[in-house]
mmCIF file of C-alpha atoms and ligand atoms in Angstrom:
data_model
loop_
_atom_site.group_PDB
_atom_site.id
_atom_site.type_symbol
_atom_site.label_atom_id
_atom_site.label_comp_id
_atom_site.label_asym_id
_atom_site.label_seq_id
_atom_site.Cartn_x
_atom_site.Cartn_y
_atom_site.Cartn_z
ATOM 1 C CA MET W 1236 -0.648 7.467 -4.394
ATOM 2 C CA ALA W 1237 -3.352 4.967 -3.464
ATOM 3 C CA GLY W 1238 -6.090 7.545 -2.876
ATOM 4 C CA SER W 1239 -5.518 9.388 -6.122
ATOM 5 C CA ALA W 1240 -5.508 6.073 -8.045
ATOM 6 C CA ILE W 1241 -8.831 5.058 -6.500
ATOM 7 C CA GLN W 1242 -10.272 8.488 -7.362
ATOM 8 C CA ARG W 1243 -9.086 8.173 -11.013
ATOM 9 C CA ARG W 1244 -10.619 4.697 -11.276
ATOM 10 C CA LEU W 1245 -13.964 5.867 -9.801
ATOM 11 C CA ARG W 1246 -14.009 8.833 -12.142
ATOM 12 C CA ALA W 1247 -13.418 6.498 -15.074
ATOM 13 C CA ALA W 1248 -16.359 4.417 -13.867
ATOM 14 C CA GLY W 1249 -18.640 7.509 -13.993
ATOM 15 C CA PHE W 1250 -18.593 8.588 -10.316
ATOM 16 C CA SER W 1251 -18.384 12.365 -9.791
ATOM 17 C CA ASN W 1252 -19.660 13.479 -6.423
ATOM 18 C CA PHE W 1253 -16.358 13.159 -4.460
ATOM 19 C CA VAL W 1254 -15.773 14.542 -1.031
ATOM 20 C CA THR W 1255 -12.069 14.813 -0.406
ATOM 21 C CA ARG W 1256 -9.868 16.756 1.991
ATOM 22 C CA SER W 1257 -6.121 17.330 1.813
ATOM 23 C CA HIS W 1258 -4.008 16.642 4.878
ATOM 24 C CA ALA W 1259 -3.771 20.384 5.556
ATOM 25 C CA GLU W 1260 -7.579 20.748 5.439
ATOM 26 C CA LEU W 1261 -8.432 17.857 7.684
ATOM 27 C CA ASP W 1262 -6.177 16.129 10.248
ATOM 28 C CA LEU W 1263 -7.530 12.598 10.475
ATOM 29 C CA THR W 1264 -5.819 11.971 13.761
ATOM 30 C CA ASP W 1265 -8.023 14.683 15.319
ATOM 31 C CA GLN W 1266 -11.237 12.944 16.530
ATOM 32 C CA ALA W 1267 -13.298 16.126 16.804
ATOM 33 C CA ALA W 1268 -12.265 17.298 13.367
ATOM 34 C CA VAL W 1269 -13.134 13.897 11.808
ATOM 35 C CA GLU W 1270 -16.474 13.850 13.615
ATOM 36 C CA ALA W 1271 -17.298 17.360 12.356
ATOM 37 C CA PHE W 1272 -16.355 16.388 8.795
ATOM 38 C CA PHE W 1273 -18.739 13.366 8.783
ATOM 39 C CA GLU W 1274 -21.480 15.507 10.428
ATOM 40 C CA ALA W 1275 -21.127 18.186 7.693
ATOM 41 C CA GLU W 1276 -20.600 15.999 4.644
ATOM 42 C CA LYS W 1277 -22.490 12.784 5.439
ATOM 43 C CA PRO W 1278 -20.601 10.689 2.892
ATOM 44 C CA GLU W 1279 -22.392 7.540 1.680
ATOM 45 C CA ILE W 1280 -19.339 5.540 0.644
ATOM 46 C CA VAL W 1281 -15.854 5.764 2.184
ATOM 47 C CA TYR W 1282 -12.499 4.658 0.817
ATOM 48 C CA LEU W 1283 -10.020 4.943 3.657
ATOM 49 C CA ALA W 1284 -6.642 5.081 1.898
ATOM 50 C CA ALA W 1285 -5.073 7.729 4.159
ATOM 51 C CA GLY W 1286 -2.265 6.736 6.506
ATOM 52 C CA LYS W 1287 1.294 7.176 7.309
ATOM 53 C CA VAL W 1288 3.318 5.016 4.979
ATOM 54 C CA GLY W 1289 6.921 4.449 4.132
ATOM 55 C CA GLY W 1290 9.703 2.004 3.297
ATOM 56 C CA ILE W 1291 11.721 -0.235 5.565
ATOM 57 C CA LYS W 1292 13.946 2.524 7.013
ATOM 58 C CA ALA W 1293 11.130 4.950 7.801
ATOM 59 C CA ASN W 1294 9.082 2.206 9.404
ATOM 60 C CA ASN W 1295 12.006 1.049 11.507
ATOM 61 C CA ASN W 1296 13.097 4.552 12.615
ATOM 62 C CA PHE W 1297 9.729 6.335 13.140
ATOM 63 C CA ARG W 1298 7.983 3.562 15.040
ATOM 64 C CA ALA W 1299 5.967 5.868 17.297
ATOM 65 C CA GLU W 1300 4.559 7.997 14.429
ATOM 66 C CA PHE W 1301 3.709 4.921 12.363
ATOM 67 C CA ILE W 1302 1.701 3.241 15.146
ATOM 68 C CA TYR W 1303 0.156 6.430 16.593
ATOM 69 C CA GLN W 1304 -1.002 8.121 13.365
ATOM 70 C CA ASN W 1305 -2.334 5.040 11.754
ATOM 71 C CA LEU W 1306 -4.339 3.819 14.658
ATOM 72 C CA MET W 1307 -5.811 7.282 15.305
ATOM 73 C CA ILE W 1308 -6.818 7.679 11.641
ATOM 74 C CA GLU W 1309 -8.473 4.303 11.504
ATOM 75 C CA ALA W 1310 -10.272 4.553 14.889
ATOM 76 C CA ASN W 1311 -11.580 8.059 14.093
ATOM 77 C CA VAL W 1312 -12.695 7.435 10.532
ATOM 78 C CA ILE W 1313 -14.249 3.905 11.035
ATOM 79 C CA HIS W 1314 -16.093 4.909 14.154
ATOM 80 C CA SER W 1315 -17.436 8.153 12.593
ATOM 81 C CA ALA W 1316 -18.420 6.236 9.437
ATOM 82 C CA TRP W 1317 -20.498 3.880 11.579
ATOM 83 C CA GLN W 1318 -22.005 6.709 13.616
ATOM 84 C CA HIS W 1319 -23.105 8.484 10.475
ATOM 85 C CA GLY W 1320 -24.539 5.462 8.729
ATOM 86 C CA VAL W 1321 -21.956 5.137 5.948
ATOM 87 C CA GLN W 1322 -23.370 2.508 3.546
ATOM 88 C CA ARG W 1323 -20.067 0.985 2.571
ATOM 89 C CA LEU W 1324 -16.440 1.483 3.688
ATOM 90 C CA LEU W 1325 -13.213 0.035 2.290
ATOM 91 C CA PHE W 1326 -10.150 0.035 4.514
ATOM 92 C CA LEU W 1327 -6.791 -0.209 2.786
ATOM 93 C CA GLY W 1328 -4.014 -2.037 4.701
ATOM 94 C CA SER W 1329 -0.832 -3.875 3.693
ATOM 95 C CA SER W 1330 0.507 -7.358 3.294
ATOM 96 C CA CYS W 1331 2.889 -6.753 6.241
ATOM 97 C CA ILE W 1332 -0.018 -7.522 8.623
ATOM 98 C CA TYR W 1333 0.688 -11.230 8.258
ATOM 99 C CA PRO W 1334 3.145 -13.199 10.419
ATOM 100 C CA ARG W 1335 6.788 -12.897 9.302
ATOM 101 C CA ASP W 1336 7.401 -16.590 8.906
ATOM 102 C CA CYS W 1337 4.064 -17.826 7.681
ATOM 103 C CA ALA W 1338 3.514 -20.263 4.812
ATOM 104 C CA GLN W 1339 3.648 -18.724 1.280
ATOM 105 C CA PRO W 1340 1.602 -17.684 -0.543
ATOM 106 C CA ILE W 1341 -0.111 -16.017 2.350
ATOM 107 C CA HIS W 1342 -3.759 -16.770 2.842
ATOM 108 C CA GLU W 1343 -6.056 -14.276 4.608
ATOM 109 C CA ASP W 1344 -6.692 -16.827 7.360
ATOM 110 C CA TYR W 1345 -2.967 -16.653 8.494
ATOM 111 C CA LEU W 1346 -3.705 -13.324 10.185
ATOM 112 C CA LEU W 1347 -2.690 -13.362 13.894
ATOM 113 C CA THR W 1348 -1.184 -16.898 13.733
ATOM 114 C CA GLY W 1349 2.469 -15.852 14.514
ATOM 115 C CA PRO W 1350 4.926 -13.041 15.341
ATOM 116 C CA LEU W 1351 5.306 -10.064 12.971
ATOM 117 C CA GLU W 1352 8.407 -8.767 11.146
ATOM 118 C CA GLN W 1353 10.244 -6.414 13.471
ATOM 119 C CA THR W 1354 11.166 -3.624 11.053
ATOM 120 C CA ASN W 1355 7.489 -2.637 10.474
ATOM 121 C CA GLU W 1356 5.723 -4.178 13.445
ATOM 122 C CA PRO W 1357 4.184 -0.852 14.744
ATOM 123 C CA TYR W 1358 2.694 -0.131 11.308
ATOM 124 C CA ALA W 1359 1.422 -3.699 10.961
ATOM 125 C CA VAL W 1360 -0.164 -3.682 14.405
ATOM 126 C CA ALA W 1361 -2.038 -0.467 13.511
ATOM 127 C CA LYS W 1362 -3.245 -1.915 10.217
ATOM 128 C CA ILE W 1363 -4.404 -5.149 12.039
ATOM 129 C CA LEU W 1364 -6.391 -2.799 14.292
ATOM 130 C CA GLY W 1365 -8.125 -1.347 11.205
ATOM 131 C CA VAL W 1366 -9.078 -4.837 9.995
ATOM 132 C CA LYS W 1367 -10.477 -5.724 13.422
ATOM 133 C CA LEU W 1368 -12.408 -2.442 13.618
ATOM 134 C CA CYS W 1369 -14.100 -3.186 10.317
ATOM 135 C CA GLU W 1370 -14.813 -6.755 11.352
ATOM 136 C CA SER W 1371 -16.156 -5.683 14.759
ATOM 137 C CA TYR W 1372 -18.521 -2.997 13.471
ATOM 138 C CA HIS W 1373 -19.779 -5.569 10.928
ATOM 139 C CA ARG W 1374 -20.270 -8.328 13.471
ATOM 140 C CA GLN W 1375 -21.981 -6.195 16.092
ATOM 141 C CA TYR W 1376 -23.878 -3.742 13.948
ATOM 142 C CA GLY W 1377 -23.897 -5.185 10.462
ATOM 143 C CA ALA W 1378 -21.848 -2.316 9.042
ATOM 144 C CA ARG W 1379 -20.735 -3.150 5.470
ATOM 145 C CA PHE W 1380 -16.977 -2.445 6.073
ATOM 146 C CA ILE W 1381 -14.372 -4.449 4.193
ATOM 147 C CA SER W 1382 -10.600 -4.618 4.323
ATOM 148 C CA VAL W 1383 -8.196 -4.938 1.404
ATOM 149 C CA MET W 1384 -4.544 -5.901 1.839
ATOM 150 C CA PRO W 1385 -2.394 -5.116 -1.197
ATOM 151 C CA SER W 1386 1.214 -6.270 -1.772
ATOM 152 C CA ASN W 1387 3.927 -3.580 -2.220
ATOM 153 C CA LEU W 1388 2.279 -0.864 -4.325
ATOM 154 C CA TYR W 1389 4.034 1.291 -6.931
ATOM 155 C CA GLY W 1390 2.928 3.656 -9.744
ATOM 156 C CA PRO W 1391 2.206 7.348 -10.550
ATOM 157 C CA ASN W 1392 2.462 9.812 -7.613
ATOM 158 C CA ASP W 1393 4.795 7.677 -5.528
ATOM 159 C CA SER W 1394 7.313 9.200 -3.155
ATOM 160 C CA TYR W 1395 10.956 9.225 -4.287
ATOM 161 C CA ASP W 1396 12.403 10.522 -0.955
ATOM 162 C CA LEU W 1397 15.258 7.983 -0.502
ATOM 163 C CA ASP W 1398 15.176 7.899 3.289
ATOM 164 C CA ASN W 1399 11.436 7.270 3.463
ATOM 165 C CA CYS W 1400 10.265 5.544 0.281
ATOM 166 C CA HIS W 1401 9.801 1.917 -0.775
ATOM 167 C CA VAL W 1402 12.292 -0.148 -2.748
ATOM 168 C CA LEU W 1403 10.755 0.210 -6.224
ATOM 169 C CA PRO W 1404 10.631 4.051 -6.414
ATOM 170 C CA ALA W 1405 14.001 4.158 -4.604
ATOM 171 C CA LEU W 1406 15.641 1.962 -7.226
ATOM 172 C CA ILE W 1407 14.015 3.943 -10.122
ATOM 173 C CA ARG W 1408 15.513 7.143 -8.749
ATOM 174 C CA LYS W 1409 18.882 5.686 -7.869
ATOM 175 C CA THR W 1410 19.180 3.931 -11.235
ATOM 176 C CA HIS W 1411 18.204 7.065 -13.145
ATOM 177 C CA GLU W 1412 20.695 9.220 -11.201
ATOM 178 C CA ALA W 1413 23.470 6.633 -11.675
ATOM 179 C CA LYS W 1414 22.758 6.730 -15.440
ATOM 180 C CA VAL W 1415 22.685 10.472 -15.680
ATOM 181 C CA ASN W 1416 25.836 10.869 -13.585
ATOM 182 C CA GLY W 1417 27.689 8.097 -15.354
ATOM 183 C CA ALA W 1418 28.213 6.285 -11.993
ATOM 184 C CA PRO W 1419 29.772 2.816 -12.209
ATOM 185 C CA GLU W 1420 27.674 1.356 -9.375
ATOM 186 C CA LEU W 1421 24.102 1.149 -8.156
ATOM 187 C CA VAL W 1422 23.783 0.691 -4.385
ATOM 188 C CA VAL W 1423 20.980 -1.759 -3.345
ATOM 189 C CA TRP W 1424 20.183 -2.096 0.347
ATOM 190 C CA GLY W 1425 20.436 -5.467 2.190
ATOM 191 C CA SER W 1426 21.451 -8.693 0.489
ATOM 192 C CA GLY W 1427 19.240 -8.485 -2.572
ATOM 193 C CA LYS W 1428 17.775 -11.918 -1.578
ATOM 194 C CA PRO W 1429 14.403 -10.976 0.011
ATOM 195 C CA ARG W 1430 11.487 -11.566 -2.289
ATOM 196 C CA ARG W 1431 8.704 -9.010 -2.751
ATOM 197 C CA GLU W 1432 5.447 -8.933 -4.678
ATOM 198 C CA PHE W 1433 4.667 -5.606 -6.459
ATOM 199 C CA LEU W 1434 1.253 -4.421 -7.532
ATOM 200 C CA PHE W 1435 0.636 -1.509 -9.915
ATOM 201 C CA VAL W 1436 -1.513 1.004 -8.063
ATOM 202 C CA GLU W 1437 -4.072 1.289 -10.859
ATOM 203 C CA ASP W 1438 -4.746 -2.457 -10.531
ATOM 204 C CA MET W 1439 -5.216 -2.068 -6.818
ATOM 205 C CA ALA W 1440 -7.766 0.702 -7.434
ATOM 206 C CA ASP W 1441 -9.533 -1.527 -9.961
ATOM 207 C CA ALA W 1442 -9.721 -4.317 -7.342
ATOM 208 C CA CYS W 1443 -11.144 -1.903 -4.760
ATOM 209 C CA LEU W 1444 -14.005 -0.827 -7.080
ATOM 210 C CA HIS W 1445 -14.625 -4.466 -8.034
ATOM 211 C CA LEU W 1446 -15.096 -5.363 -4.366
ATOM 212 C CA MET W 1447 -17.219 -2.326 -3.596
ATOM 213 C CA GLU W 1448 -19.556 -3.150 -6.506
ATOM 214 C CA SER W 1449 -19.822 -6.807 -5.446
ATOM 215 C CA GLU W 1450 -22.337 -8.292 -3.006
ATOM 216 C CA ILE W 1451 -19.594 -8.681 -0.381
ATOM 217 C CA ASP W 1452 -20.510 -7.164 3.027
ATOM 218 C CA SER W 1453 -17.403 -7.736 5.084
ATOM 219 C CA GLY W 1454 -14.126 -9.611 5.365
ATOM 220 C CA LEU W 1455 -10.477 -9.358 4.468
ATOM 221 C CA TYR W 1456 -9.245 -9.561 0.865
ATOM 222 C CA ASN W 1457 -5.663 -9.879 -0.439
ATOM 223 C CA VAL W 1458 -4.876 -8.082 -3.618
ATOM 224 C CA GLY W 1459 -1.749 -8.732 -5.645
ATOM 225 C CA MET W 1460 -0.261 -10.402 -8.691
ATOM 226 C CA GLY W 1461 0.187 -13.754 -6.918
ATOM 227 C CA SER W 1462 3.920 -13.808 -7.940
ATOM 228 C CA ASP W 1463 7.055 -12.266 -6.535
ATOM 229 C CA LEU W 1464 10.808 -11.857 -7.315
ATOM 230 C CA PRO W 1465 14.079 -11.253 -5.428
ATOM 231 C CA ILE W 1466 15.133 -7.633 -4.946
ATOM 232 C CA LYS W 1467 18.253 -8.415 -7.092
ATOM 233 C CA GLU W 1468 16.008 -9.292 -10.054
ATOM 234 C CA LEU W 1469 13.891 -6.168 -9.445
ATOM 235 C CA ALA W 1470 17.047 -4.041 -9.580
ATOM 236 C CA GLU W 1471 18.130 -5.775 -12.844
ATOM 237 C CA LEU W 1472 14.655 -5.208 -14.390
ATOM 238 C CA ILE W 1473 14.701 -1.475 -13.437
ATOM 239 C CA MET W 1474 18.235 -1.116 -14.830
ATOM 240 C CA ASP W 1475 16.956 -2.589 -18.080
ATOM 241 C CA VAL W 1476 13.927 -0.261 -18.284
ATOM 242 C CA VAL W 1477 15.983 2.801 -17.353
ATOM 243 C CA GLY W 1478 18.838 1.815 -19.684
ATOM 244 C CA TYR W 1479 21.723 1.614 -17.166
ATOM 245 C CA ASN W 1480 24.328 -1.173 -17.159
ATOM 246 C CA GLY W 1481 26.596 -0.478 -14.188
ATOM 247 C CA GLN W 1482 27.361 -2.893 -11.380
ATOM 248 C CA ILE W 1483 24.990 -3.644 -8.418
ATOM 249 C CA VAL W 1484 26.629 -3.379 -5.023
ATOM 250 C CA TYR W 1485 24.845 -4.500 -1.879
ATOM 251 C CA ASP W 1486 24.818 -2.369 1.304
ATOM 252 C CA GLU W 1487 24.397 -5.037 3.922
ATOM 253 C CA SER W 1488 24.397 -2.428 6.743
ATOM 254 C CA GLN W 1489 20.746 -1.875 5.692
ATOM 255 C CA PRO W 1490 18.027 -4.354 6.855
ATOM 256 C CA ASP W 1491 16.553 -7.067 4.637
ATOM 257 C CA GLY W 1492 13.196 -7.135 6.443
ATOM 258 C CA THR W 1493 10.944 -10.078 5.978
ATOM 259 C CA PRO W 1494 12.353 -12.794 3.668
ATOM 260 C CA ARG W 1495 9.153 -13.157 1.609
ATOM 261 C CA LYS W 1496 5.524 -12.019 1.442
ATOM 262 C CA VAL W 1497 3.682 -13.194 -1.576
ATOM 263 C CA LEU W 1498 -0.075 -13.177 -1.261
ATOM 264 C CA ASN W 1499 -2.621 -15.879 -1.976
ATOM 265 C CA ILE W 1500 -5.160 -14.082 -4.063
ATOM 266 C CA ASP W 1501 -7.678 -16.906 -4.558
ATOM 267 C CA ARG W 1502 -10.370 -15.143 -2.524
ATOM 268 C CA LEU W 1503 -10.428 -12.139 -4.895
ATOM 269 C CA LYS W 1504 -9.934 -14.301 -7.971
ATOM 270 C CA SER W 1505 -13.085 -16.274 -7.052
ATOM 271 C CA LEU W 1506 -14.947 -12.946 -7.381
ATOM 272 C CA GLY W 1507 -13.686 -12.690 -11.005
ATOM 273 C CA TRP W 1508 -10.810 -10.162 -10.545
ATOM 274 C CA ALA W 1509 -7.189 -10.340 -11.780
ATOM 275 C CA ALA W 1510 -4.391 -7.801 -12.123
ATOM 276 C CA LYS W 1511 -3.799 -6.570 -15.671
ATOM 277 C CA THR W 1512 -0.432 -4.815 -15.522
ATOM 278 C CA GLN W 1513 2.786 -6.916 -15.720
ATOM 279 C CA LEU W 1514 5.719 -5.674 -13.682
ATOM 280 C CA ARG W 1515 7.910 -4.476 -16.662
ATOM 281 C CA GLU W 1516 5.029 -2.520 -18.194
ATOM 282 C CA GLY W 1517 4.132 -0.976 -14.768
ATOM 283 C CA ILE W 1518 7.784 0.036 -14.154
ATOM 284 C CA ALA W 1519 7.954 1.682 -17.586
ATOM 285 C CA ILE W 1520 4.824 3.742 -16.913
ATOM 286 C CA THR W 1521 6.138 4.658 -13.429
ATOM 287 C CA TYR W 1522 9.537 5.704 -14.823
ATOM 288 C CA LYS W 1523 7.772 7.975 -17.272
ATOM 289 C CA ASP W 1524 5.811 9.499 -14.432
ATOM 290 C CA PHE W 1525 9.021 9.992 -12.456
ATOM 291 C CA LEU W 1526 10.666 11.721 -15.405
ATOM 292 C CA SER W 1527 7.707 14.062 -16.095
ATOM 293 C CA ARG W 1528 7.445 15.092 -12.472
ATOM 294 C CA ARG W 1529 11.208 15.771 -12.306
ATOM 295 C CA ASP W 1530 10.904 17.999 -15.367
ATOM 296 C CA GLN W 1531 8.146 20.053 -13.599
ATOM 297 C CA ASP W 1532 10.368 20.534 -10.433
HETATM 298 P P1 GDP R 1305 9.360 -3.701 2.987
HETATM 299 O O1 GDP R 1305 8.699 -4.437 1.891
HETATM 300 O O2 GDP R 1305 8.460 -3.344 4.088
HETATM 301 O O3 GDP R 1305 10.612 -4.443 3.521
HETATM 302 O O4 GDP R 1305 9.794 -2.265 2.416
HETATM 303 P P2 GDP R 1305 10.806 -1.678 1.292
HETATM 304 O O5 GDP R 1305 10.057 -1.560 -0.007
HETATM 305 O O6 GDP R 1305 11.344 -0.382 1.818
HETATM 306 O O7 GDP R 1305 12.009 -2.713 1.160
HETATM 307 C C1 GDP R 1305 11.943 -3.941 0.517
HETATM 308 C C2 GDP R 1305 13.260 -4.624 0.347
HETATM 309 O O8 GDP R 1305 14.075 -3.895 -0.546
HETATM 310 C C3 GDP R 1305 14.127 -4.654 1.651
HETATM 311 O O9 GDP R 1305 14.797 -5.917 1.696
HETATM 312 C C4 GDP R 1305 15.108 -3.514 1.420
HETATM 313 O O10 GDP R 1305 16.352 -3.710 2.156
HETATM 314 C C5 GDP R 1305 15.374 -3.629 -0.064
HETATM 315 N N1 GDP R 1305 15.968 -2.435 -0.721
HETATM 316 C C6 GDP R 1305 17.052 -2.453 -1.514
HETATM 317 N N2 GDP R 1305 17.369 -1.172 -1.908
HETATM 318 C C7 GDP R 1305 16.478 -0.420 -1.323
HETATM 319 C C8 GDP R 1305 16.323 1.062 -1.336
HETATM 320 O O11 GDP R 1305 17.086 1.782 -1.926
HETATM 321 N N3 GDP R 1305 15.278 1.498 -0.558
HETATM 322 C C9 GDP R 1305 14.409 0.730 0.084
HETATM 323 N N4 GDP R 1305 13.399 1.286 0.765
HETATM 324 N N5 GDP R 1305 14.548 -0.613 0.164
HETATM 325 C C10 GDP R 1305 15.582 -1.165 -0.560
#
C-alpha cells in the first residue's frame, strides 16, 4: 500500500525512471541478492517502504517474523544504499517506535525514553533499528538518509485479511459484510477505548516527496494528521459511510494495545507540509476501492 502510493505520487510529479522489484523477484532479507540488485541497477534515490506489516493480532502472534524480516530488510537495503553511493534514501517506519506511555502528542525526541507497547515490540524494535541505521550512516559518512514515521496508514491497496490487517480496513470489511448479510451486530475488538490517529496513504506519499525535495539531509520526521479518535468513534464513522446501523459489540478477549499514539507533527509542519484528506473523505475513497477490488475477485 505505502510503496504503490509513493510511486503514484512520484509519477504525478513527473518522475518516470523507476526501478522496482516484486517480493517474488527480489527477497530483501537475502543480503547477497540485495547487494547484486544495487550493483546491477545503481539507483540514485531509494524509498524503503518494504517491510513485514500487520495489525495488532499479527504483530502479537508472529513476533519472530516481524523482528527478523524487518531488521534484515533494513540492514541489507540501507547498507547497500550507502555502499553504492545512493544520493538520498527515505526509510518508512511507524509511530509504534515510541514509548507506550509517553506524553501525547508524541514528539520525535521521545524516541528511546521508555518501554515499548508489548503487542508490537518486535516490529517496533526493528523499525528503531532502521532509524538508527539511517542516523549512523549520516553521522559517520554524511549519507543523506532520512526516516519518516507515519501514524496508522489506510487507503487504496490495503489488506483486508481479518487475522492480519489493521483496524480501519478490518472494520470496513466487517461493516460491509454485516450490512450485506443483514447481521444485527458488528464485532469490534478490545474495549473500543484506545485512541488512534489515521493518515490517508496518499497524504503520507505527498509528505515523503515533500521531504525528499527539501534541503533536509537527515533526521526523524513524524507524519500524521495531528488528531486522533477512539476506536468506538472510528467504528461509528465507518458504519455511517458504509450505511449500516446495527449494534456494536466489543470482543474484550482481543487486546487493546497501546492506549494512545497521536503524533506531534510540528517538525514537518515547519517545512510547510500538512495533510489534505479528512478522515471521512479518506474512508469513503477507501471503501470504494474495497468494493471495486471485491468486484474483480
Ligand atoms: P495497533 O494500532 O498497532 O494497535 O493496530 P491495529 O490497527 O490492528 O489495532 C488498533 C486498535 O483497534 C486496537 O485497540 C484493536 O484492538 C482495535 N480493533 C478493533 N476491532 C479491530 C479489528 O477488527 N481488527 C484489528 N486489527 N483491530 C481492531
